[in-house]
Amino acid sequence: MDLVTDSVTNALVFLADNLFGQVPLLIGLITLAGLLLQRKPVEDVVGGALRAAVGVVILFIGVEVFTGGLEGFQAVLADAVGAAPPAADRSLGDFLGSHGGTIALVLTLAFLAHVVLVRLFTAARYLYLTGHLMFWISTIVVAALVTAAPGAGRPTLVLCGAGVVAAYWTLQPVWMRPLMLRVMPEDRFGFAHTSSLICLLTGWAGRAFGRLEARSTEQLVLPRRLSFFKDVNVSTALVVSVLLLGAVAAAGPDTAADRAAEMDPGLSPWVWALLVGLRFAGGIAILLFGVRMFLAEIVPAFKGLSDRVIPGTRPALDAPTVFPAAPAAVMLGFVAATAVFLLLLGLFAAAGWFTLIPPMIMLFFVGGSAAVFGNAVAGWPGAVLGGALTGVVLAVGQALTWGLLAGTAPELATLADPDWYAIAWLIAGMRPLIGGAAIWAIPVVALVTTVAVLLALGRRERRTAGERTPATESEQG
Amino acid sequence: MDRTLEVLTVCGVGMGSSLMLKVTAEDALRALDLPARVEATDVSSARGMRADVVIGQELHTAELGDLAPIVVTITDFLDVDGLASALHERLAAHGLLP
């Protein structure tokens, strides 16, 4: 019998080391399973699985380049203002290397649990389909769980993580529903984006400005010269390079010159600043390219699966799907968010508190979404408010959360949307309770809350339907 | 047209709404019975690519005007019928329908 136990153990260890620890292979296999389940032709199955695996490899390379650019940026900017660069024990690259398999399993299991929840409760209504955020939310949840319970094993992390993530995907489009109905009254799809909390805050605070009347952003004419800014590759390269050039001007002459010489002997610090800005933007572009490559295979597979299991469910989609409702608000929100963020960057640096990194992608998508909802509630003042709140939350969130994740993947703090910060801090807030088995409290609380909310909503909807009044927009999510 | 139609769907970073648009575009092209290959990408990458048709929201298509012979601007990411009729009209005008 010992022989059997030994060989089973050996097989499990082999699988853990060589499959669940090797993310490209694991994602490739998950994609393969998804495509086979949909009975795709063999060329699609082979091509899709390999593209997904290559995508993950590219993602890892992008993370390395991005982290390198980030480090140079922080070092020189911190020196320029006489502060210490943010400390970190580990990096996102290490974290994805050691926990990538766990993240892939959380993503898959959470999606299945989410499908079950939507199938069981009519009030859940929306299926979460924003693929890249499905990946990143799984990542931040695993990072927060590892921070809260460093000793937890992979099965515990996978099950706890999947519970929290499934609860979030199920509830987030539901709590955004009342605001969504103001922007997209047809209710054909939900809003699935991790900017949701800042959108809710904007919608709530925007009411202070009074009724919309004739103040919609869509009556404004915005200067066309701003348009190149909405290409996030361009705005990232530009903003980070300009900040670095300023930092080189302010920093001690040796720091920048040393850094430049490290890259290439004889390189001017000014050219170095420009190259690091470009490299930083390049790293993010590579990272996103990798994510795009594996998502292009996984998302249609997920959609195919859910269409079969729960036909007729409304999808919840990425933030840009609401942008056509108010394109001018999007630009206004982005500009306001960036202005406020850069202002805080200067203030935090002057105070020696933290060296912020301008997250142009998040400033665009979160600032843009918050502004669309702000505009729907209060016109252009609401849009500006949404952008400004985004700038504040992203700046403060980044500064606070970097330290929280210093032992896992601090760079996640610079790639984060508002909901990531909330989730990370909620899980870390359970830390005093965490010790061994207490980590299970997190998914249990999340799932019980989800079911309770869905039951209550379902009951109210049936009652409203019984009174023969159509669902009103004022109902709370 | 005797070859596969090359179609690009674009959005800001090329993996959220453009991916959803890709699914919608594939449904629309299937409804028109046109053989096509649809790829989702971001606006920066799109500039270096070739396609017969580019589909995106106005925020982006306004700057991608000369990238492809046909640029379709959408406001509804799930409207298969609307996209199909827009594509049918534009493809016919360019003599790209069989």
PDB file of C-alpha atoms in Angstrom, chain A residues 129 132 188-189 224 227-228 230-233 288 291-292 295-296 299-300 303 315 317-318 320-321 323-324 327 330-331 361 364-365, chain B residues 11-17 19-20 22-23 27 40-45 47 57-60 62-63 74-80:
ATOM      1  CA  LEU A 129     -17.125  39.125 -18.996  1.00  0.00           C
ATOM      2  CA  HIS A 132      -8.405  41.230 -18.205  1.00  0.00           C
ATOM      3  CA  ARG A 188     -29.119  45.301 -22.392  1.00  0.00           C
ATOM      4  CA  PHE A 189     -25.830  44.852 -20.573  1.00  0.00           C
ATOM      5  CA  ARG A 224      -8.988  68.469 -30.593  1.00  0.00           C
ATOM      6  CA  SER A 227      -6.987  63.764 -28.677  1.00  0.00           C
ATOM      7  CA  PHE A 228      -3.541  62.133 -28.867  1.00  0.00           C
ATOM      8  CA  LYS A 230      -6.353  59.039 -25.268  1.00  0.00           C
ATOM      9  CA  ASP A 231      -3.838  56.637 -26.739  1.00  0.00           C
ATOM     10  CA  VAL A 232      -2.558  55.300 -23.415  1.00  0.00           C
ATOM     11  CA  ASN A 233       0.803  54.291 -24.903  1.00  0.00           C
ATOM     12  CA  LEU A 288      -0.993  44.173 -22.151  1.00  0.00           C
ATOM     13  CA  VAL A 291      -2.775  39.531 -21.542  1.00  0.00           C
ATOM     14  CA  ARG A 292      -4.660  40.298 -24.775  1.00  0.00           C
ATOM     15  CA  LEU A 295      -7.733  36.558 -23.253  1.00  0.00           C
ATOM     16  CA  ALA A 296      -8.623  36.508 -26.943  1.00  0.00           C
ATOM     17  CA  VAL A 299     -13.071  35.055 -23.139  1.00  0.00           C
ATOM     18  CA  PRO A 300     -14.915  33.676 -26.183  1.00  0.00           C
ATOM     19  CA  LYS A 303     -18.852  33.225 -23.286  1.00  0.00           C
ATOM     20  CA  PRO A 315     -23.449  40.231 -20.155  1.00  0.00           C
ATOM     21  CA  LEU A 317     -19.025  44.489 -20.020  1.00  0.00           C
ATOM     22  CA  ASP A 318     -15.857  46.584 -19.823  1.00  0.00           C
ATOM     23  CA  PRO A 320     -15.570  51.634 -22.681  1.00  0.00           C
ATOM     24  CA  THR A 321     -18.986  50.194 -23.559  1.00  0.00           C
ATOM     25  CA  PHE A 323     -18.193  55.712 -23.312  1.00  0.00           C
ATOM     26  CA  PRO A 324     -20.391  56.272 -26.416  1.00  0.00           C
ATOM     27  CA  PRO A 327     -17.523  60.851 -25.161  1.00  0.00           C
ATOM     28  CA  VAL A 330     -14.723  60.700 -20.882  1.00  0.00           C
ATOM     29  CA  MET A 331     -12.114  63.241 -22.007  1.00  0.00           C
ATOM     30  CA  ILE A 361      -4.366  53.622 -18.282  1.00  0.00           C
ATOM     31  CA  PHE A 364      -8.211  57.145 -18.494  1.00  0.00           C
ATOM     32  CA  PHE A 365     -10.592  54.242 -17.874  1.00  0.00           C
TER      33      PHE A 365
ATOM     34  CA  CYS B  11     -10.453  49.929 -28.372  1.00  0.00           C
ATOM     35  CA  GLY B  12      -8.144  51.721 -25.944  1.00  0.00           C
ATOM     36  CA  VAL B  13      -6.007  48.786 -24.864  1.00  0.00           C
ATOM     37  CA  GLY B  14      -7.404  46.085 -27.121  1.00  0.00           C
ATOM     38  CA  MET B  15      -8.769  43.472 -24.756  1.00  0.00           C
ATOM     39  CA  GLY B  16     -12.010  44.561 -23.116  1.00  0.00           C
ATOM     40  CA  SER B  17     -14.595  46.210 -25.303  1.00  0.00           C
ATOM     41  CA  LEU B  19     -12.921  41.692 -27.644  1.00  0.00           C
ATOM     42  CA  MET B  20     -16.657  41.939 -27.038  1.00  0.00           C
ATOM     43  CA  LYS B  22     -15.055  40.987 -32.013  1.00  0.00           C
ATOM     44  CA  VAL B  23     -17.712  38.512 -30.846  1.00  0.00           C
ATOM     45  CA  ASP B  27     -21.919  37.100 -35.403  1.00  0.00           C
ATOM     46  CA  ALA B  40      -9.212  42.673 -31.559  1.00  0.00           C
ATOM     47  CA  THR B  41      -6.452  45.191 -30.943  1.00  0.00           C
ATOM     48  CA  ASP B  42      -5.575  48.541 -29.368  1.00  0.00           C
ATOM     49  CA  VAL B  43      -5.428  51.831 -31.268  1.00  0.00           C
ATOM     50  CA  SER B  44      -1.619  52.048 -31.219  1.00  0.00           C
ATOM     51  CA  SER B  45      -1.096  48.568 -32.657  1.00  0.00           C
ATOM     52  CA  ARG B  47      -1.877  51.801 -36.860  1.00  0.00           C
ATOM     53  CA  GLN B  57     -16.321  53.618 -31.299  1.00  0.00           C
ATOM     54  CA  GLU B  58     -15.971  57.197 -32.465  1.00  0.00           C
ATOM     55  CA  LEU B  59     -13.461  58.012 -29.725  1.00  0.00           C
ATOM     56  CA  HIS B  60     -10.973  55.932 -31.726  1.00  0.00           C
ATOM     57  CA  ALA B  62     -12.015  59.440 -35.676  1.00  0.00           C
ATOM     58  CA  GLU B  63      -8.218  59.041 -35.812  1.00  0.00           C
ATOM     59  CA  ILE B  74     -20.474  51.924 -33.543  1.00  0.00           C
ATOM     60  CA  THR B  75     -22.146  53.091 -30.350  1.00  0.00           C
ATOM     61  CA  ASP B  76     -23.741  49.801 -29.290  1.00  0.00           C
ATOM     62  CA  PHE B  77     -21.313  46.945 -28.633  1.00  0.00           C
ATOM     63  CA  LEU B  78     -23.980  44.215 -28.705  1.00  0.00           C
ATOM     64  CA  ASP B  79     -26.069  45.282 -31.720  1.00  0.00           C
ATOM     65  CA  VAL B  80     -25.415  42.427 -34.171  1.00  0.00           C
TER      66      VAL B  80
END
